[in-house]
Amino acid sequence: MSFNLRSVDTVESISREDFKRNYLDKKKPLIIKGLTNDWPAKEKWSTEYFKEIAGDIEVKLVDNSKADPSKVINASIASMKFGEYLDLIKREPTQLRIFFFNLFKHRPELVNDVRVPKELMGGFIESMPAMFFGGSKAITFLHYDIDLPHLFHTHFGGRKHIILFDNKWKKRLYCIPNTTYALEDYDVANPDFEKFPALKGVEGYEVFLEHGDTLFMPTGMWHWMRYIDGSFSLTLRAWDQSVSRKIASVWSLFMHGAVDSGIKVIFRKRYAIWREKRTFIIAEKELRNNKPK
């Protein structure tokens, strides 16, 4: 069993006008295979190269375990030298991954290896280039980014499997109240519609990225990711230009960040139990009402 998944449009290149009209304004994902053709990173970046220039950095690691509801999401479970970790993901399958790692802070010269695609849109947050590394068993849980940016996600060194959903499916995906992530008790790649009936009929996209491919994910898009090979990605983030979306971003950071964290600290297990019950109630109500329409 699976969701109703369709492929994402793929282009080698695209004009600013076509990108805005057909993807940015419509909040529709797109794969741009040739975006990195003039990036030094496409030929230069590898696990061996990063090991050589930054192997001594201590990195924090996470795995596929369900998040502890009393702790911050993506809390680390271990740490090791970056070079040792890179050896590990190339040597053998592992769930261990590095989440939202700003390698540029440690090695600023890496900025010269990337070309921010300002020819397609404005609003890029150039101070926040985020990198993600994972072994061939690593999975990034289903979520959307809390600050609601547009994302340009470029993959390197292997293959990555991605499933996407428009934000309108949020409640049917069993989004946990006051958060931007879904209940982790179902397998996104093979959902159990008997235990999670609201998932049946949900529509999404399926993507397979290879070295140098860039996936555009519009603001609020849900994403689940699985590393097929030990490999890594770079995400460039850009603000939506509308005032309403900027206000929504601030509200999301406040409600899903500060408020949720505060309640979690105070009520801990009771809050976790309440949230899980509410997740099912909300999802099944949405299903009964045949939403979204």
C-alpha positions as semicolon CSV with decimal commas, in nm:
position;residue;x (nm);y (nm);z (nm)
1;M;0,000;0,000;0,000
2;S;0,110;0,353;-0,065
3;F;-0,009;0,710;-0,089
4;N;-0,134;0,843;-0,422
5;L;0,204;0,964;-0,545
6;R;0,295;1,131;-0,871
7;S;0,626;1,240;-1,016
8;V;0,770;1,590;-0,989
9;D;0,831;1,797;-1,302
10;T;1,198;1,781;-1,406
11;V;1,390;2,037;-1,613
12;E;1,752;2,091;-1,705
13;S;1,715;2,467;-1,662
14;I;1,432;2,721;-1,636
15;S;1,380;3,093;-1,682
16;R;1,287;3,323;-1,394
17;E;0,950;3,393;-1,553
18;D;0,859;3,026;-1,604
19;F;0,979;2,935;-1,256
20;K;0,771;3,209;-1,093
21;R;0,457;3,147;-1,297
22;N;0,451;2,767;-1,290
23;Y;0,621;2,671;-0,962
24;L;0,684;2,955;-0,715
25;D;0,341;3,116;-0,745
26;K;0,163;2,780;-0,760
27;K;0,369;2,641;-0,469
28;K;0,458;2,340;-0,678
29;P;0,784;2,139;-0,644
30;L;1,038;2,111;-0,924
31;I;1,362;1,921;-0,994
32;I;1,630;2,131;-1,169
33;K;1,903;1,895;-1,283
34;G;2,134;2,156;-1,434
35;L;2,125;2,416;-1,156
36;T;2,463;2,301;-1,022
37;N;2,642;2,276;-1,358
38;D;2,846;2,588;-1,281
39;W;2,901;2,507;-0,912
40;P;3,257;2,405;-0,821
41;A;3,090;2,190;-0,554
42;K;2,949;1,950;-0,813
43;E;3,293;1,820;-0,904
44;K;3,478;1,907;-0,584
45;W;3,261;1,797;-0,293
46;S;3,294;1,440;-0,171
47;T;3,326;1,263;0,163
48;E;3,702;1,240;0,106
49;Y;3,728;1,614;0,042
50;F;3,529;1,703;0,353
51;K;3,731;1,458;0,558
52;E;4,049;1,630;0,440
53;I;3,939;1,987;0,519
54;A;3,716;1,934;0,825
55;G;3,768;1,579;0,955
56;D;3,866;1,697;1,302
57;I;3,536;1,872;1,379
58;E;3,316;1,707;1,642
59;V;2,964;1,647;1,506
60;K;2,637;1,554;1,676
61;L;2,440;1,260;1,539
62;V;2,077;1,153;1,532
63;D;1,914;0,829;1,415
64;N;1,573;0,694;1,309
65;S;1,443;0,648;1,664
66;K;1,107;0,801;1,749
67;A;1,162;1,137;1,917
68;D;1,130;1,154;2,296
69;P;0,819;1,371;2,341
70;S;0,974;1,540;2,646
71;K;1,285;1,653;2,457
72;V;1,368;1,890;2,175
73;I;1,309;1,737;1,832
74;N;1,628;1,606;1,665
75;A;1,809;1,578;1,998
76;S;2,147;1,413;1,939
77;I;2,212;1,058;2,055
78;A;2,591;1,051;2,002
79;S;2,886;1,245;1,865
80;M;3,209;1,165;1,683
81;K;3,474;1,324;1,468
82;F;3,337;1,433;1,130
83;G;3,605;1,233;0,946
84;E;3,516;0,915;1,135
85;Y;3,150;0,966;1,055
86;L;3,221;1,017;0,683
87;D;3,423;0,693;0,679
88;L;3,131;0,516;0,848
89;I;2,862;0,618;0,598
90;K;3,078;0,516;0,301
91;R;3,187;0,187;0,462
92;E;2,858;0,039;0,583
93;P;2,483;0,098;0,621
94;T;2,389;0,307;0,924
95;Q;2,093;0,506;1,053
96;L;2,319;0,781;1,184
97;R;2,277;1,122;1,024
98;I;2,384;1,481;1,079
99;F;2,097;1,727;1,088
100;F;2,118;2,096;0,992
101;F;2,497;2,126;1,002
102;N;2,648;2,465;0,910
103;L;2,984;2,342;0,781
104;F;3,037;2,688;0,628
105;K;3,077;2,834;0,977
106;H;3,383;2,612;1,025
107;R;3,513;2,636;0,668
108;P;3,394;2,972;0,523
109;E;3,582;2,914;0,198
110;L;3,315;2,657;0,098
111;V;3,083;2,945;0,009
112;N;3,289;2,990;-0,308
113;D;3,182;2,644;-0,426
114;V;2,811;2,734;-0,443
115;R;2,614;2,968;-0,668
116;V;2,297;3,094;-0,497
117;P;2,026;3,088;-0,769
118;K;1,929;3,455;-0,743
119;E;1,842;3,450;-1,111
120;L;1,531;3,248;-1,018
121;M;1,408;3,440;-0,713
122;G;1,510;3,672;-0,431
123;G;1,494;3,641;-0,053
124;F;1,777;3,391;0,001
125;I;1,905;3,361;0,358
126;E;2,273;3,339;0,271
127;S;2,383;3,320;0,635
128;M;2,201;2,986;0,681
129;P;2,328;2,728;0,432
130;A;2,237;2,397;0,597
131;M;2,399;2,061;0,526
132;F;2,258;1,716;0,596
133;F;2,452;1,386;0,596
134;G;2,316;1,032;0,624
135;G;2,405;0,667;0,599
136;S;2,217;0,428;0,372
137;K;1,965;0,337;0,643
138;A;1,902;0,695;0,757
139;I;1,554;0,846;0,737
140;T;1,441;1,203;0,800
141;F;1,096;1,197;0,961
142;L;0,795;1,358;0,791
143;H;0,779;1,733;0,863
144;Y;0,775;2,082;0,718
145;D;1,020;2,356;0,814
146;I;0,908;2,560;1,114
147;D;1,004;2,900;0,967
148;L;0,821;2,833;0,637
149;P;1,098;2,914;0,386
150;H;1,121;2,806;0,024
151;L;1,389;2,535;-0,002
152;F;1,642;2,450;-0,275
153;H;1,768;2,106;-0,171
154;T;2,072;1,981;-0,366
155;H;2,203;1,627;-0,324
156;F;2,562;1,502;-0,358
157;G;2,749;1,174;-0,358
158;G;2,469;0,925;-0,406
159;R;2,092;0,883;-0,423
160;K;1,807;1,002;-0,206
161;H;1,439;0,902;-0,195
162;I;1,194;1,181;-0,106
163;I;0,816;1,189;-0,057
164;L;0,641;1,527;-0,055
165;F;0,295;1,652;0,041
166;D;0,124;1,987;-0,001
167;N;0,053;2,158;0,331
168;K;-0,324;2,124;0,278
169;W;-0,287;1,753;0,380
170;K;-0,140;1,850;0,719
171;K;-0,423;1,714;0,937
172;R;-0,466;1,393;0,735
173;L;-0,095;1,323;0,780
174;Y;-0,146;1,301;1,158
175;C;0,039;1,625;1,230
176;I;0,099;1,645;1,605
177;P;-0,075;1,954;1,752
178;N;0,148;2,259;1,807
179;T;0,426;2,109;1,593
180;T;0,539;2,091;1,231
181;Y;0,596;1,714;1,220
182;A;0,380;1,404;1,188
183;L;0,325;1,114;1,420
184;E;0,623;0,882;1,372
185;D;0,426;0,559;1,424
186;Y;0,361;0,489;1,055
187;D;0,597;0,408;0,772
188;V;0,570;0,685;0,511
189;A;0,706;0,451;0,242
190;N;0,447;0,183;0,326
191;P;0,163;0,327;0,538
192;D;-0,083;0,106;0,725
193;F;-0,425;0,239;0,624
194;E;-0,606;0,018;0,875
195;K;-0,428;0,169;1,176
196;F;-0,412;0,516;1,020
197;P;-0,724;0,545;0,802
198;A;-0,688;0,921;0,740
199;L;-0,380;0,850;0,529
200;K;-0,579;0,666;0,262
201;G;-0,635;0,889;-0,038
202;V;-0,370;1,144;0,057
203;E;-0,194;1,274;-0,255
204;G;0,174;1,357;-0,280
205;Y;0,488;1,343;-0,490
206;E;0,773;1,094;-0,512
207;V;1,129;1,202;-0,599
208;F;1,462;1,026;-0,648
209;L;1,758;1,264;-0,644
210;E;2,104;1,185;-0,781
211;H;2,435;1,367;-0,753
212;G;2,397;1,735;-0,843
213;D;2,015;1,736;-0,866
214;T;1,829;2,023;-0,698
215;L;1,475;1,991;-0,563
216;F;1,272;2,308;-0,513
217;M;1,025;2,269;-0,225
218;P;0,786;2,561;-0,178
219;T;0,703;2,710;0,160
220;G;0,519;2,475;0,395
221;M;0,574;2,161;0,188
222;W;0,592;1,840;0,391
223;H;0,892;1,617;0,321
224;W;1,016;1,271;0,421
225;M;1,361;1,161;0,310
226;R;1,552;0,832;0,293
227;Y;1,921;0,805;0,204
228;I;1,963;0,524;-0,047
229;D;2,342;0,566;-0,035
230;G;2,568;0,721;0,227
231;S;2,563;1,077;0,095
232;F;2,485;1,440;0,178
233;S;2,276;1,743;0,081
234;L;2,288;2,121;0,091
235;T;1,973;2,326;0,149
236;L;1,949;2,692;0,052
237;R;1,659;2,876;0,212
238;A;1,464;3,177;0,085
239;W;1,186;3,384;0,239
240;D;0,855;3,415;0,061
241;Q;0,807;3,777;-0,046
242;S;0,443;3,811;0,068
243;V;0,372;3,994;0,395
244;S;0,115;3,734;0,495
245;R;0,370;3,452;0,465
246;K;0,626;3,647;0,669
247;I;0,367;3,692;0,945
248;A;0,284;3,320;0,925
249;S;0,655;3,241;0,962
250;V;0,686;3,448;1,280
251;W;0,368;3,293;1,421
252;S;0,491;2,942;1,341
253;L;0,824;3,004;1,514
254;F;0,641;3,136;1,820
255;M;0,364;2,876;1,840
256;H;0,549;2,565;1,721
257;G;0,878;2,662;1,881
258;A;0,860;2,870;2,198
259;V;0,506;2,785;2,312
260;D;0,529;2,412;2,237
261;S;0,869;2,385;2,407
262;G;0,740;2,567;2,716
263;I;0,434;2,344;2,751
264;K;0,652;2,037;2,696
265;V;0,885;2,138;2,981
266;I;0,595;2,196;3,221
267;F;0,366;1,901;3,148
268;R;0,601;1,646;2,987
269;K;0,435;1,302;2,963
270;R;0,079;1,431;3,014
271;Y;0,124;1,674;2,727
272;A;0,267;1,399;2,505
273;I;-0,032;1,171;2,572
274;W;-0,279;1,455;2,508
275;R;-0,109;1,552;2,183
276;E;-0,116;1,195;2,050
277;K;-0,486;1,154;2,127
278;R;-0,566;1,488;1,965
279;T;-0,366;1,387;1,655
280;F;-0,600;1,093;1,587
281;I;-0,916;1,293;1,666
282;I;-0,818;1,573;1,426
283;A;-0,706;1,339;1,146
284;E;-1,020;1,126;1,158
285;K;-1,248;1,432;1,174
286;E;-1,077;1,564;0,860
287;L;-1,134;1,226;0,692
288;R;-1,504;1,217;0,789
289;N;-1,551;1,564;0,646
290;N;-1,376;1,458;0,326
291;K;-1,117;1,732;0,360
292;P;-0,918;1,886;0,211
293;K;-1,147;1,948;-0,084
